[in-house]
Short mmCIF file of C-alpha atoms in Angstrom, two decimals:
data_model
loop_
_atom_site.label_atom_id
_atom_site.label_comp_id
_atom_site.label_asym_id
_atom_site.label_seq_id
_atom_site.Cartn_x
_atom_site.Cartn_y
_atom_site.Cartn_z
CA UNK A 1 -18.63 62.61 40.34
CA UNK A 2 -17.30 63.06 36.74
CA UNK A 3 -13.84 62.74 35.36
CA UNK A 4 -13.62 66.67 34.81
CA UNK A 5 -14.36 67.12 38.83
CA UNK A 6 -11.87 64.68 39.82
CA UNK A 7 -9.21 66.29 37.41
CA UNK A 8 -10.04 69.68 38.80
CA UNK A 9 -9.51 68.44 42.42
CA UNK A 10 -6.01 67.46 41.59
CA UNK A 11 -4.85 71.22 41.14
CA UNK A 12 -2.36 72.67 38.87
CA UNK A 13 -0.23 69.78 38.53
CA UNK A 14 -2.79 67.98 36.96
CA UNK A 15 -2.37 70.41 33.90
CA UNK A 16 1.29 69.30 33.72
CA UNK A 17 0.42 65.64 33.74
CA UNK A 18 -2.27 66.26 31.05
CA UNK A 19 0.35 67.97 28.87
CA UNK A 20 2.59 64.98 29.28
CA UNK A 21 -0.08 62.63 28.33
CA UNK A 22 -0.93 64.56 25.19
CA UNK A 23 2.69 64.51 24.30
CA UNK A 24 3.05 60.85 24.84
CA UNK A 25 -0.04 59.86 22.93
CA UNK A 26 1.23 61.92 20.05
CA UNK A 27 4.41 60.23 19.95
CA UNK A 28 3.00 56.73 20.27
CA UNK A 29 0.56 57.29 17.45
CA UNK A 30 3.51 58.68 15.43
CA UNK A 31 5.76 55.67 15.97
CA UNK A 32 3.23 52.96 15.17
CA UNK A 33 2.66 54.87 11.81
CA UNK A 34 6.34 54.89 11.16
CA UNK A 35 6.99 51.35 12.33
CA UNK A 36 4.22 50.08 10.25
CA UNK A 37 5.49 51.96 7.14
CA UNK A 38 9.18 50.63 7.90
CA UNK A 39 8.09 46.87 8.02
CA UNK A 40 9.64 44.98 5.08
CA UNK A 41 9.45 41.22 4.04
CA UNK A 42 13.12 40.53 4.20
CA UNK A 43 13.38 37.26 2.41
CA UNK A 44 11.12 38.62 -0.45
CA UNK A 45 12.96 41.82 -0.82
CA UNK A 46 16.57 39.94 -0.76
CA UNK A 47 15.08 37.48 -3.48
CA UNK A 48 14.08 40.53 -5.81
CA UNK A 49 17.51 42.52 -5.03
CA UNK A 50 19.46 39.38 -5.53
CA UNK A 51 18.10 38.66 -8.97
CA UNK A 52 18.93 42.15 -10.23
CA UNK A 53 22.40 42.41 -8.77
CA UNK A 54 23.36 38.88 -9.97
CA UNK A 55 22.29 40.07 -13.38
CA UNK A 56 24.24 43.20 -12.78
CA UNK A 57 21.06 45.16 -13.39
CA UNK A 58 21.84 47.96 -10.75
CA UNK A 59 19.11 50.19 -12.22
CA UNK A 60 16.80 47.53 -11.70
CA UNK A 61 17.86 46.94 -8.02
CA UNK A 62 17.40 50.50 -7.45
CA UNK A 63 13.98 50.67 -9.03
CA UNK A 64 12.88 47.98 -6.63
CA UNK A 65 14.08 50.12 -3.70
CA UNK A 66 12.26 53.24 -5.04
CA UNK A 67 8.94 51.08 -5.16
CA UNK A 68 9.50 49.45 -1.76
CA UNK A 69 10.05 52.93 0.28
CA UNK A 70 11.29 51.40 3.59
CA UNK A 71 14.16 52.26 5.53
CA UNK A 72 15.89 49.08 4.50
CA UNK A 73 15.21 49.82 0.81
CA UNK A 74 16.22 53.41 1.20
CA UNK A 75 19.58 52.47 2.69
CA UNK A 76 20.22 49.93 -0.08
CA UNK A 77 19.30 52.39 -2.76
CA UNK A 78 21.68 55.02 -1.57
CA UNK A 79 24.49 52.33 -1.46
CA UNK A 80 23.61 51.15 -5.02
CA UNK A 81 23.77 54.75 -6.39
CA UNK A 82 27.32 54.74 -5.48
CA UNK A 83 28.18 51.48 -6.96
CA UNK A 84 30.16 52.90 -9.99
CA UNK A 85 32.26 54.97 -7.57
CA UNK A 86 33.99 51.97 -5.94
CA UNK A 87 33.46 49.76 -2.65
CA UNK A 88 34.54 52.41 -0.42
CA UNK A 89 31.76 54.94 -1.43
CA UNK A 90 29.31 51.99 -1.57
CA UNK A 91 30.11 51.34 2.12
CA UNK A 92 30.32 54.96 3.28
CA UNK A 93 26.88 55.66 1.53
CA UNK A 94 25.18 52.89 3.31
CA UNK A 95 26.67 53.68 6.80
CA UNK A 96 25.66 57.26 6.40
CA UNK A 97 22.06 56.31 5.11
CA UNK A 98 21.81 53.86 7.96
CA UNK A 99 22.50 56.29 10.70
CA UNK A 100 19.79 58.80 9.20
CA UNK A 101 17.10 56.11 8.87
CA UNK A 102 17.78 54.81 12.38
CA UNK A 103 17.65 58.40 13.61
CA UNK A 104 14.21 58.72 11.84
CA UNK A 105 12.95 55.63 13.57
CA UNK A 106 14.13 56.57 16.96
CA UNK A 107 12.84 60.26 16.91
CA UNK A 108 10.79 61.08 19.73
CA UNK A 109 11.78 58.13 21.93
CA UNK A 110 13.96 60.12 24.40
CA UNK A 111 10.79 62.45 24.99
CA UNK A 112 8.76 59.36 25.62
CA UNK A 113 11.26 58.07 28.14
CA UNK A 114 11.45 61.29 29.80
CA UNK A 115 7.61 61.40 30.25
CA UNK A 116 7.55 57.91 31.66
CA UNK A 117 9.71 59.17 34.49
CA UNK A 118 8.36 62.68 34.81
CA UNK A 119 4.64 61.94 34.83
CA UNK A 120 5.05 59.90 38.13
CA UNK A 121 7.37 62.24 39.74
CA UNK A 122 4.69 65.26 38.96
CA UNK A 123 2.33 62.93 40.66
CA UNK A 124 4.35 62.37 43.60
CA UNK A 125 4.92 66.33 43.74
CA UNK A 126 1.22 66.67 43.62
CA UNK A 127 1.15 64.31 46.81
CA UNK A 128 3.65 66.76 48.63
CA UNK A 129 1.65 69.77 47.78
CA UNK A 130 -1.57 68.17 48.79
CA UNK A 131 -0.17 67.25 52.06
CA UNK A 132 1.21 70.73 52.50
CA UNK A 133 -2.52 72.10 51.76
CA UNK A 134 -3.98 69.65 54.37
CA UNK A 135 -1.57 70.73 57.18
CA UNK A 136 -1.79 74.27 56.45
CA UNK A 137 -5.71 73.74 56.93
CA UNK A 138 -5.00 72.12 60.28
CA UNK A 139 -2.65 74.96 61.47
CA UNK A 140 -5.25 77.65 60.17
CA UNK A 141 -7.91 75.99 62.20
CA UNK A 142 -5.65 75.48 65.09
CA UNK A 143 -5.70 71.66 65.28
CA UNK A 144 -9.62 71.39 65.32
CA UNK A 145 -9.84 70.38 61.77
CA UNK A 146 -12.29 67.65 60.66
CA UNK A 147 -11.86 65.17 57.86
CA UNK A 148 -14.00 67.31 55.58
CA UNK A 149 -11.60 70.28 56.14
CA UNK A 150 -8.66 68.24 55.11
CA UNK A 151 -10.46 66.49 52.08
CA UNK A 152 -9.05 69.03 49.48
CA UNK A 153 -5.46 68.51 50.16
CA UNK A 154 -5.91 64.63 50.39
CA UNK A 155 -7.92 64.71 47.13
CA UNK A 156 -5.14 66.56 45.46
CA UNK A 157 -2.36 64.08 46.91
CA UNK A 158 -4.06 60.92 45.80
CA UNK A 159 -5.34 62.07 42.60
CA UNK A 160 -2.07 63.55 41.04
CA UNK A 161 -0.34 60.33 42.21
CA UNK A 162 -2.82 58.15 40.42
CA UNK A 163 -2.97 60.17 37.32
CA UNK A 164 0.98 60.36 37.22
CA UNK A 165 1.30 56.69 37.40
CA UNK A 166 -1.63 56.32 34.78
CA UNK A 167 0.54 58.32 32.26
CA UNK A 168 4.09 57.03 33.26
CA UNK A 169 3.30 53.19 33.36
CA UNK A 170 1.88 53.15 29.71
CA UNK A 171 4.52 55.53 28.34
CA UNK A 172 7.35 53.25 29.75
CA UNK A 173 5.77 50.11 28.29
CA UNK A 174 5.33 51.74 24.95
CA UNK A 175 8.88 52.92 24.99
CA UNK A 176 10.30 49.53 25.66
CA UNK A 177 8.05 48.17 22.94
CA UNK A 178 9.34 50.70 20.30
CA UNK A 179 12.92 50.02 21.30
CA UNK A 180 12.31 46.22 20.81
CA UNK A 181 10.72 46.86 17.49
CA UNK A 182 13.52 49.28 16.12
CA UNK A 183 16.23 46.87 17.45
CA UNK A 184 14.65 44.18 15.08
CA UNK A 185 14.50 46.68 12.17
CA UNK A 186 18.14 47.39 12.87
CA UNK A 187 18.85 43.72 12.36
CA UNK A 188 16.97 43.46 9.25
CA UNK A 189 18.86 46.32 8.03
CA UNK A 190 22.18 44.92 8.85
CA UNK A 191 21.16 41.41 7.37
CA UNK A 192 19.99 43.04 3.88
CA UNK A 193 23.03 45.58 3.51
CA UNK A 194 25.46 42.58 4.33
CA UNK A 195 23.81 40.42 1.81
CA UNK A 196 23.89 43.35 -0.91
CA UNK A 197 27.59 44.01 -0.07
CA UNK A 198 28.33 40.26 -0.60
CA UNK A 199 26.80 39.84 -3.85
CA UNK A 200 28.37 43.12 -5.10
CA UNK A 201 31.72 41.47 -3.93
CA UNK A 202 30.86 38.37 -5.87
CA UNK A 203 30.16 40.05 -9.04
CA UNK A 204 33.61 41.63 -9.13
CA UNK A 205 32.65 45.18 -8.94
CA UNK A 206 32.45 47.51 -5.90
CA UNK A 207 34.52 44.76 -4.26
CA UNK A 208 34.51 44.97 -0.26
CA UNK A 209 37.70 44.02 1.48
CA UNK A 210 37.08 41.09 3.83
CA UNK A 211 38.05 43.17 7.04
CA UNK A 212 35.47 45.94 6.30
CA UNK A 213 32.13 46.01 8.12
CA UNK A 214 29.03 48.05 7.75
CA UNK A 215 28.57 49.85 10.90
CA UNK A 216 25.07 51.41 11.60
#
């Protein structure tokens, strides 16, 4: 028996599970691409930025950020562009840019989390409808049904449960992986932005008060 035949035996709920699997795959592929592009060598990036900032070459630092094209560099770039407007504008620009970049990184994750819960539930719903079908057959045959008569309902019950779990378990695993990877990126962002602010403070321009923090 081929996969298509097995799929069709699962009934109409299988189409909902299939839709969930396609959406999950699309999100997973997109997140891998986004995270790959977002990776940054923090020590190397900081060395280059520090060199420019210590020479008070803001334009040079911005040029490095433009060339790097990662969430970290985008945040630093937007902060540096407000450098001449004072420390408060630098902080506000970094916080705003940080929220925007993190929102981009997290895009699609709530949907993936929902699929990890919905797919198994759809499978269990298929179990219920399959059992209903089987018992309706028993009633129709007035209790004289043989195993072959009940096979359709049992197929539906077992296949939908299996496929729901097949979709839901990987979706949950990938969701947790992406959350962990994004948390690490956020830590990198906080490390870099704090370091940039400290250097600006030491330079005597765009001074940041000791009690101010970057809240991303």
